[in-house]
PDB file of C-alpha atoms in Angstrom:
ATOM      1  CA  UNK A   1       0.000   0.000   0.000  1.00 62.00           C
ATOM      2  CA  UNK A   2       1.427   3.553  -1.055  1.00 71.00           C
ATOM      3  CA  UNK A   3       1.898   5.727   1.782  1.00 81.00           C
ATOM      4  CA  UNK A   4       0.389   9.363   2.119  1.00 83.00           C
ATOM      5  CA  UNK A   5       2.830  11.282   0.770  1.00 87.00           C
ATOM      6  CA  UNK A   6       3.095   8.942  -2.767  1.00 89.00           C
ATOM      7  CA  UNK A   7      -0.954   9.182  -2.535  1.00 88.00           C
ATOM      8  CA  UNK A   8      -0.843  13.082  -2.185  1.00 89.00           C
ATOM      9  CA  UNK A   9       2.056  13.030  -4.963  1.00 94.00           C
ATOM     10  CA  UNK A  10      -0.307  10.580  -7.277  1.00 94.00           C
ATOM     11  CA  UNK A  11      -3.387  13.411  -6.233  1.00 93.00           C
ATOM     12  CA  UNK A  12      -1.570  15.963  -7.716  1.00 95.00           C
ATOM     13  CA  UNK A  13      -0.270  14.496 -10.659  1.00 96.00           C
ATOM     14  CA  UNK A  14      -3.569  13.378 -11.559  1.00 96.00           C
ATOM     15  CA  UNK A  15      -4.568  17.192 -11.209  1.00 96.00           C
ATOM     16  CA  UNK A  16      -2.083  18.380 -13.560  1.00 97.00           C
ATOM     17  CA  UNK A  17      -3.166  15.725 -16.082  1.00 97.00           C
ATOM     18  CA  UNK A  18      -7.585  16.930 -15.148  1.00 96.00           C
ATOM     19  CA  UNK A  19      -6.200  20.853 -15.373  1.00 96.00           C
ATOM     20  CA  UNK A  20      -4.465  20.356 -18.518  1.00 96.00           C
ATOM     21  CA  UNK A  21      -7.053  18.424 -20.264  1.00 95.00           C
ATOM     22  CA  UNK A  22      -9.693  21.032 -19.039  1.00 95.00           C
ATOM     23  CA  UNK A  23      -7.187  23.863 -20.632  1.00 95.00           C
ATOM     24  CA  UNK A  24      -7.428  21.565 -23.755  1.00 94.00           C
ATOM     25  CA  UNK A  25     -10.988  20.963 -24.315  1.00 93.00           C
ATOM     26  CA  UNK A  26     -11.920  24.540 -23.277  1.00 90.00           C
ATOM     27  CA  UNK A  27      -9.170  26.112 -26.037  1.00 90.00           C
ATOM     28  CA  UNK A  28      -8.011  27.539 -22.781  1.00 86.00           C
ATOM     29  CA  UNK A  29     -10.485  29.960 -22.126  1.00 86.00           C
ATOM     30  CA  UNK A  30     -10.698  29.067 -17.977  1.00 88.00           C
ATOM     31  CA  UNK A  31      -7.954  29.184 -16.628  1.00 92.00           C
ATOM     32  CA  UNK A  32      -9.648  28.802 -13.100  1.00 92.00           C
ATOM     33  CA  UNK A  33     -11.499  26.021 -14.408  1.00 93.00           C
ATOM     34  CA  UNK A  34      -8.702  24.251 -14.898  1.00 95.00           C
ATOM     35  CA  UNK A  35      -7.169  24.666 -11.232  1.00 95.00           C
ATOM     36  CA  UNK A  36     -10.634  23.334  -9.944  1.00 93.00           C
ATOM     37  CA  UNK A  37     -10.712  20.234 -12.411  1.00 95.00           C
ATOM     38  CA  UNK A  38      -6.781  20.154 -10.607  1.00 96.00           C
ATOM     39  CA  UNK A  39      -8.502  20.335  -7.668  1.00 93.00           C
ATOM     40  CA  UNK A  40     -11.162  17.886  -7.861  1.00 94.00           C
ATOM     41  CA  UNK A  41      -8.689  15.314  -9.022  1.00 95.00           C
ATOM     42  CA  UNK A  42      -6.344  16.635  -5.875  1.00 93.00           C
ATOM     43  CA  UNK A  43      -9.597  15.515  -3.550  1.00 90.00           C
ATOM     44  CA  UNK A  44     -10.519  12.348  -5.315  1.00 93.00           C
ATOM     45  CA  UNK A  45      -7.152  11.117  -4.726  1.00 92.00           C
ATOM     46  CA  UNK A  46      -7.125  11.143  -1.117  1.00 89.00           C
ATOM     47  CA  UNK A  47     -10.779   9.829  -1.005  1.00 88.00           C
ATOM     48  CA  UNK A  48     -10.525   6.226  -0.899  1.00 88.00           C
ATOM     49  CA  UNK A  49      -8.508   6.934   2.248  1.00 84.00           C
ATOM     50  CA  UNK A  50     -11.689   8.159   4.030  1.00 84.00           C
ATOM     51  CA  UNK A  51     -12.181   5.011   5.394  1.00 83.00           C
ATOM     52  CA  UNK A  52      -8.773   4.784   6.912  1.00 82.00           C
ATOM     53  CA  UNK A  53      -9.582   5.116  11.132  1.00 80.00           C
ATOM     54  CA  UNK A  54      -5.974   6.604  11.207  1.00 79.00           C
ATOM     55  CA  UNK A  55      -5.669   8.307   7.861  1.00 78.00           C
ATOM     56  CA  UNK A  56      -4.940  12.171   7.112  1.00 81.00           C
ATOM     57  CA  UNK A  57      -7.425  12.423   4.694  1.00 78.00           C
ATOM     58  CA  UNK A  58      -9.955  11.605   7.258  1.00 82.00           C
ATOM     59  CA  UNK A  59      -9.380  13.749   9.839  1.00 85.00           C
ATOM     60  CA  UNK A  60      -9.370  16.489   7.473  1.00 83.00           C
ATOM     61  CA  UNK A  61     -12.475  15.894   5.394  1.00 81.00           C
ATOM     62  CA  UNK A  62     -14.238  15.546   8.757  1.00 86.00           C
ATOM     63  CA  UNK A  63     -13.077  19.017  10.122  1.00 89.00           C
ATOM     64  CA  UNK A  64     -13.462  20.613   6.321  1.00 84.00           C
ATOM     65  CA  UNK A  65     -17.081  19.461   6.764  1.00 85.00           C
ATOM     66  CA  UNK A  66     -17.505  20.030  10.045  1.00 91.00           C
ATOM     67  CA  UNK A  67     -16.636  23.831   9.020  1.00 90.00           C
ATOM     68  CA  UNK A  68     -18.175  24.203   5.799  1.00 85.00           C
ATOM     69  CA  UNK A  69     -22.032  22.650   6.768  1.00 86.00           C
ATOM     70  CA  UNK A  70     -22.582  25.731   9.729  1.00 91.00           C
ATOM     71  CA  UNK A  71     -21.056  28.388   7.420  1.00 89.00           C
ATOM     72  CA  UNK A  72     -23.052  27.689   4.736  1.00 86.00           C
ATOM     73  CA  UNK A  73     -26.448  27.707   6.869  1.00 89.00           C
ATOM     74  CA  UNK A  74     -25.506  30.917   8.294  1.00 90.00           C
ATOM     75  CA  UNK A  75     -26.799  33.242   5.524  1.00 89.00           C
ATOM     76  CA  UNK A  76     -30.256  31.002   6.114  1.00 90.00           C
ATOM     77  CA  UNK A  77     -30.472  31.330   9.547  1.00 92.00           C
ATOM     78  CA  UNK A  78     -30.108  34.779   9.458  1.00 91.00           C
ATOM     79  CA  UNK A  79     -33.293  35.560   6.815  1.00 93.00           C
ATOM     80  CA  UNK A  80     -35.191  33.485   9.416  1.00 94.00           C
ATOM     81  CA  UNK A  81     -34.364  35.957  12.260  1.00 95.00           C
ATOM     82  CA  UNK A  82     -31.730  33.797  14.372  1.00 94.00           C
ATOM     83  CA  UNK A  83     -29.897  36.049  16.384  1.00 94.00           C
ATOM     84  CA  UNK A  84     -26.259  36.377  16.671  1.00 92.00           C
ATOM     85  CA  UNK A  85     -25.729  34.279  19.686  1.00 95.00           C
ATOM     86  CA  UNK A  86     -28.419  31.658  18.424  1.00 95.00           C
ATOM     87  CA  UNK A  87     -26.252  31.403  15.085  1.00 94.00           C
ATOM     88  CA  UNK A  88     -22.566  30.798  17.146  1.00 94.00           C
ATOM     89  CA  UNK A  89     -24.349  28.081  19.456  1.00 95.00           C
ATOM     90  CA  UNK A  90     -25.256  26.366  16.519  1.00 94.00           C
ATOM     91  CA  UNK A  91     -22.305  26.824  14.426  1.00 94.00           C
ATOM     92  CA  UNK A  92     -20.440  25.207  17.349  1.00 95.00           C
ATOM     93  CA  UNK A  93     -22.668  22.408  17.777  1.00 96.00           C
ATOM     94  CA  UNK A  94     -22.716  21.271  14.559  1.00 95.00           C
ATOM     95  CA  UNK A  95     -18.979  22.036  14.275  1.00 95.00           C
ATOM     96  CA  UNK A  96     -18.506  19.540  17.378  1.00 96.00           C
ATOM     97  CA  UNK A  97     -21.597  17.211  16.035  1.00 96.00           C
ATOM     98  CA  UNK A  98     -19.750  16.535  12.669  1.00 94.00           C
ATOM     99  CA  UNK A  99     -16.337  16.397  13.221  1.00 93.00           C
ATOM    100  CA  UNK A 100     -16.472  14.038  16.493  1.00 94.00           C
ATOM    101  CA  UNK A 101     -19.918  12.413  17.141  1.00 95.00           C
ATOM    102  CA  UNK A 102     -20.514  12.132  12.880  1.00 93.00           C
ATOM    103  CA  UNK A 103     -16.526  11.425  12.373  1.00 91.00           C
ATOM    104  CA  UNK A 104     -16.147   8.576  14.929  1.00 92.00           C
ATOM    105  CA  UNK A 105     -19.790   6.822  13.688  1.00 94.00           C
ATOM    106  CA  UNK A 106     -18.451   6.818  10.337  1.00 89.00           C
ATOM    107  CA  UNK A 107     -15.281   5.176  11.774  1.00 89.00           C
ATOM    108  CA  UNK A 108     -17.544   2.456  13.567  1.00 90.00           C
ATOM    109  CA  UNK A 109     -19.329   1.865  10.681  1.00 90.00           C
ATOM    110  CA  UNK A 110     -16.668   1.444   7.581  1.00 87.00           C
ATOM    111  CA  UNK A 111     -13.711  -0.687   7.280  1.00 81.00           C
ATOM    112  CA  UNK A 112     -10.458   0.418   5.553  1.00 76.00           C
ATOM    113  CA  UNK A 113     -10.009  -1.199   2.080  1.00 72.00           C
ATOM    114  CA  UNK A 114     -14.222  -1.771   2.013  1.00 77.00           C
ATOM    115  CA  UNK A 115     -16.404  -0.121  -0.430  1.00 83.00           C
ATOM    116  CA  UNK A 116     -14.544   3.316  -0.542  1.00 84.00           C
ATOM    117  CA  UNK A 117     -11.803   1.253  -2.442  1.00 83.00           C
ATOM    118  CA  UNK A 118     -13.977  -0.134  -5.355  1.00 88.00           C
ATOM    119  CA  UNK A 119     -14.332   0.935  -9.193  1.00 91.00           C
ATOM    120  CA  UNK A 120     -18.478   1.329  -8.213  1.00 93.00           C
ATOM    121  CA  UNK A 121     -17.739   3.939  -5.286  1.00 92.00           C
ATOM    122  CA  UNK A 122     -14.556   5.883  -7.514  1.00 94.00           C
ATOM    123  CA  UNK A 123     -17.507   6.321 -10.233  1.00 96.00           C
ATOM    124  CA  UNK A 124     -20.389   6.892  -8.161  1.00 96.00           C
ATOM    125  CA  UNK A 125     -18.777   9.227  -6.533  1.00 94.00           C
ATOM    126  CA  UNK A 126     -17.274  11.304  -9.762  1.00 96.00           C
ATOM    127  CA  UNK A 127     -21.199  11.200 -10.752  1.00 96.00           C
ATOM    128  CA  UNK A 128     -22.228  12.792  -7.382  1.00 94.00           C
ATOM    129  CA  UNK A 129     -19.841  15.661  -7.805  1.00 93.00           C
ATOM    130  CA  UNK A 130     -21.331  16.047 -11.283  1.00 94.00           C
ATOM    131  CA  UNK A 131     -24.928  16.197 -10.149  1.00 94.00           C
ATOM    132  CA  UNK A 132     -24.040  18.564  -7.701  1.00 89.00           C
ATOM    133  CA  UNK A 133     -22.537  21.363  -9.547  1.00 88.00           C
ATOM    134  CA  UNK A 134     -25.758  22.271 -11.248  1.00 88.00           C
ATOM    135  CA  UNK A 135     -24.668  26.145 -11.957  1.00 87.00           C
ATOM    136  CA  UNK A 136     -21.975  24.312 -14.441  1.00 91.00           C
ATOM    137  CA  UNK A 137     -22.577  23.280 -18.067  1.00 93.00           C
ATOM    138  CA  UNK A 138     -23.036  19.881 -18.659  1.00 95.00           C
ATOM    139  CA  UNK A 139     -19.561  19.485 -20.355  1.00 94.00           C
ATOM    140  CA  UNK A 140     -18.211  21.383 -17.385  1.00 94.00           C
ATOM    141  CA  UNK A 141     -19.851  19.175 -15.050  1.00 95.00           C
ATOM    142  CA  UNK A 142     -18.840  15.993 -16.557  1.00 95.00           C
ATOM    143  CA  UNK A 143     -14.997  17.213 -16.500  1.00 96.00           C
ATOM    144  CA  UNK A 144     -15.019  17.649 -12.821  1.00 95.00           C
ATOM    145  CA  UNK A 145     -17.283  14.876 -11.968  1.00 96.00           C
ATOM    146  CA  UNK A 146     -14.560  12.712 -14.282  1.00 97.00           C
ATOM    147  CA  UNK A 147     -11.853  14.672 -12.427  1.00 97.00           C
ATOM    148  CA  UNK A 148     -12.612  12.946  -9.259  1.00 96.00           C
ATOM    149  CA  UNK A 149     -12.998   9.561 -10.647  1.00 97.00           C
ATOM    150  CA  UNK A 150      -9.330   9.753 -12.209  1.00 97.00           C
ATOM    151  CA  UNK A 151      -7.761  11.184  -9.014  1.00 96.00           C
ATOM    152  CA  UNK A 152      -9.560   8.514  -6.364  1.00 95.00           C
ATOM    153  CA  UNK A 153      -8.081   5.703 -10.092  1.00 95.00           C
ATOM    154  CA  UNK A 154      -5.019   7.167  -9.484  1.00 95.00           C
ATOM    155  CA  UNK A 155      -4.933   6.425  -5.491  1.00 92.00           C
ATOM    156  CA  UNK A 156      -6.440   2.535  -6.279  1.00 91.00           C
ATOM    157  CA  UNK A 157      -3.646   2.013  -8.698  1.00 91.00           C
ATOM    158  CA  UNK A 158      -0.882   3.277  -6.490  1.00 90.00           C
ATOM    159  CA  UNK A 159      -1.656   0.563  -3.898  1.00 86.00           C
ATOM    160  CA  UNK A 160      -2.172  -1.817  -6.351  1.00 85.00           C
ATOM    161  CA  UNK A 161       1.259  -0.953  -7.397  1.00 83.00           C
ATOM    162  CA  UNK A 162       2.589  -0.948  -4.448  1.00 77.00           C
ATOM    163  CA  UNK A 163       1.258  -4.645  -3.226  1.00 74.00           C
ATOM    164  CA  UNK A 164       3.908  -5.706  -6.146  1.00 70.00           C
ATOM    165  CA  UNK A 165       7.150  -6.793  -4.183  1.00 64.00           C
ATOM    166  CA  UNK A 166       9.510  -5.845  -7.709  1.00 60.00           C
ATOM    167  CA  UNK A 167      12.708  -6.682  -5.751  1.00 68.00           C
ATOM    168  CA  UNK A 168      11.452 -10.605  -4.525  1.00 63.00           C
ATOM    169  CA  UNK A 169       9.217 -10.665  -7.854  1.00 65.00           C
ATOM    170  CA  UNK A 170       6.137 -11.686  -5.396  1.00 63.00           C
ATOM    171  CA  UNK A 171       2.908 -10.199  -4.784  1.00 64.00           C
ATOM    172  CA  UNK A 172       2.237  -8.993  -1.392  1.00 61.00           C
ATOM    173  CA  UNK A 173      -1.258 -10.082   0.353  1.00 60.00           C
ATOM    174  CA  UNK A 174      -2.917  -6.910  -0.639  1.00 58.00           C
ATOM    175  CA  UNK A 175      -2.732  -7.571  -3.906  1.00 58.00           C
ATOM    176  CA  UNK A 176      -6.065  -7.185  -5.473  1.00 60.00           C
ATOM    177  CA  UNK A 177      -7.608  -5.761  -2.837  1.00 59.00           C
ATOM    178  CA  UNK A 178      -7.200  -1.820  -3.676  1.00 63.00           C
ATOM    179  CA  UNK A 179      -8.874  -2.097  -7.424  1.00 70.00           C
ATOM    180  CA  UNK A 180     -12.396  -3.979  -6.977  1.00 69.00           C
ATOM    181  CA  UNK A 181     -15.997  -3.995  -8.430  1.00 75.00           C
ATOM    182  CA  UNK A 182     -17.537  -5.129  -4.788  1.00 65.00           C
ATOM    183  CA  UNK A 183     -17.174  -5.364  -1.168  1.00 59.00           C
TER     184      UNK A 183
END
C-alpha cells in the first residue's frame, strides 16, 4: 500500500493531467477552471482513504465538513431571524456534532479497504460531484465529476502498485484488494 505522501504526490499528478485536459478541451479559455478540475482530481485522490480510522485524509475531510455545513447555513439562519448568539451556538454544535460524534460513527461503521476502495464507489462518486454542480454546463460538469474519478483511479492504482514486491518478484497479500468492483 502507497503511503500518504506517494498518494498526495499521485493526487496531484492526476490534477495536472484533469487541469491540462480542461485547458485543452476549453481552447483555454478558464484558466480557473482548470485549477478546480486540478482540484477535484487533488480531492478524489485522497478519497478512498476516508475510510482509513488513522488516515490524514480523514481527519481532514471531517473538520473541512464540520466547518463548511454551519457556514453555509448561516446566511439562512439569518433571513429566518436567528440572532447572533443563536447562530454561534449552533455553528459550534454542529462544528462539534460533525467532526467528532458524525466522524467517529463513520469510523464504527466502515472498514479500511471496504467499499470506498472499489471501481463502483470511484464512479459513483465522480457522478455525485457532477450532479451537484448544477450552476456548471453539462460538459463542465462531466470534467469535474470525471476529475474525481481519475484522481480517487489514481490512489487505487498506487496501492495496487505498491502490493507488487519488484525486488522478490512476489505479490504482497494486498494484492487485489485496492482495485475492486464489490465489497
Amino acid at each position: 500500500m502507497a503511503n500518504f505522501g506517494m498518494h498526495a504526490a499521485g493526487a496531484i499528478a492526476a490534477g495536472i493531467g484533469c487541469g491540462v485536459m480542461s485547458l485543452i478541451a476549453f481552447n483555454g479559455n478558464n484558466p480557473a477552471f482548470a485549477g478546480a478540475a486540478a482540484v477535484a482530481a487533488f480531492i478524489g485522490g485522497m478519497l478512498p482513504d476516508i475510510d482509513h480510522d488513522e488516515a490524514i485524509p480523514i481527519r481532514e475531510v471531517f473538520s473541512l465538513i464540520a466547518a463548511v455545513v454551519p457556514a453555509m447555513l448561516i446566511p439562512i439562519m439569518a433571513r429566518k431571524g436567528f440572532s447572533t448568539e443563536e447562530t454561534i451556538c449552533f455553528f459550534a454544535a454542529t462544528y462539534v456534532g460533525i467532526r467528532f460524534v458524525g466522524a467517529e460513527l463513520f469510523k464504527r461503521l466502515t472498514v479500511h479497504r471496504g467499499i470506498f476502495h472499489s471501481i463502483p464507489f470511484i464512479i459513483a462518486a465522480g457522478e455525485a460531484v457532477a450532479l451537484s454542480l448544477m450552476n456548471l454546463t453539462p460538459p463542465e460538469r462531466l470534467l469535474i465529476g470525471a476529475s474525481v474519478t481519475i484522481g480517487a483511479f489514481t490512489h487505487l492504482l498506487l496501492d495496487e502498485i505498491y502490493a507488487v514486491d519488484f525486488t522478490g518478484r512476489k505479490l504482497k497479500k494486498s494484492f487485489g484488494t485496492a482495485i475492486k468492483f464489490w465489497s
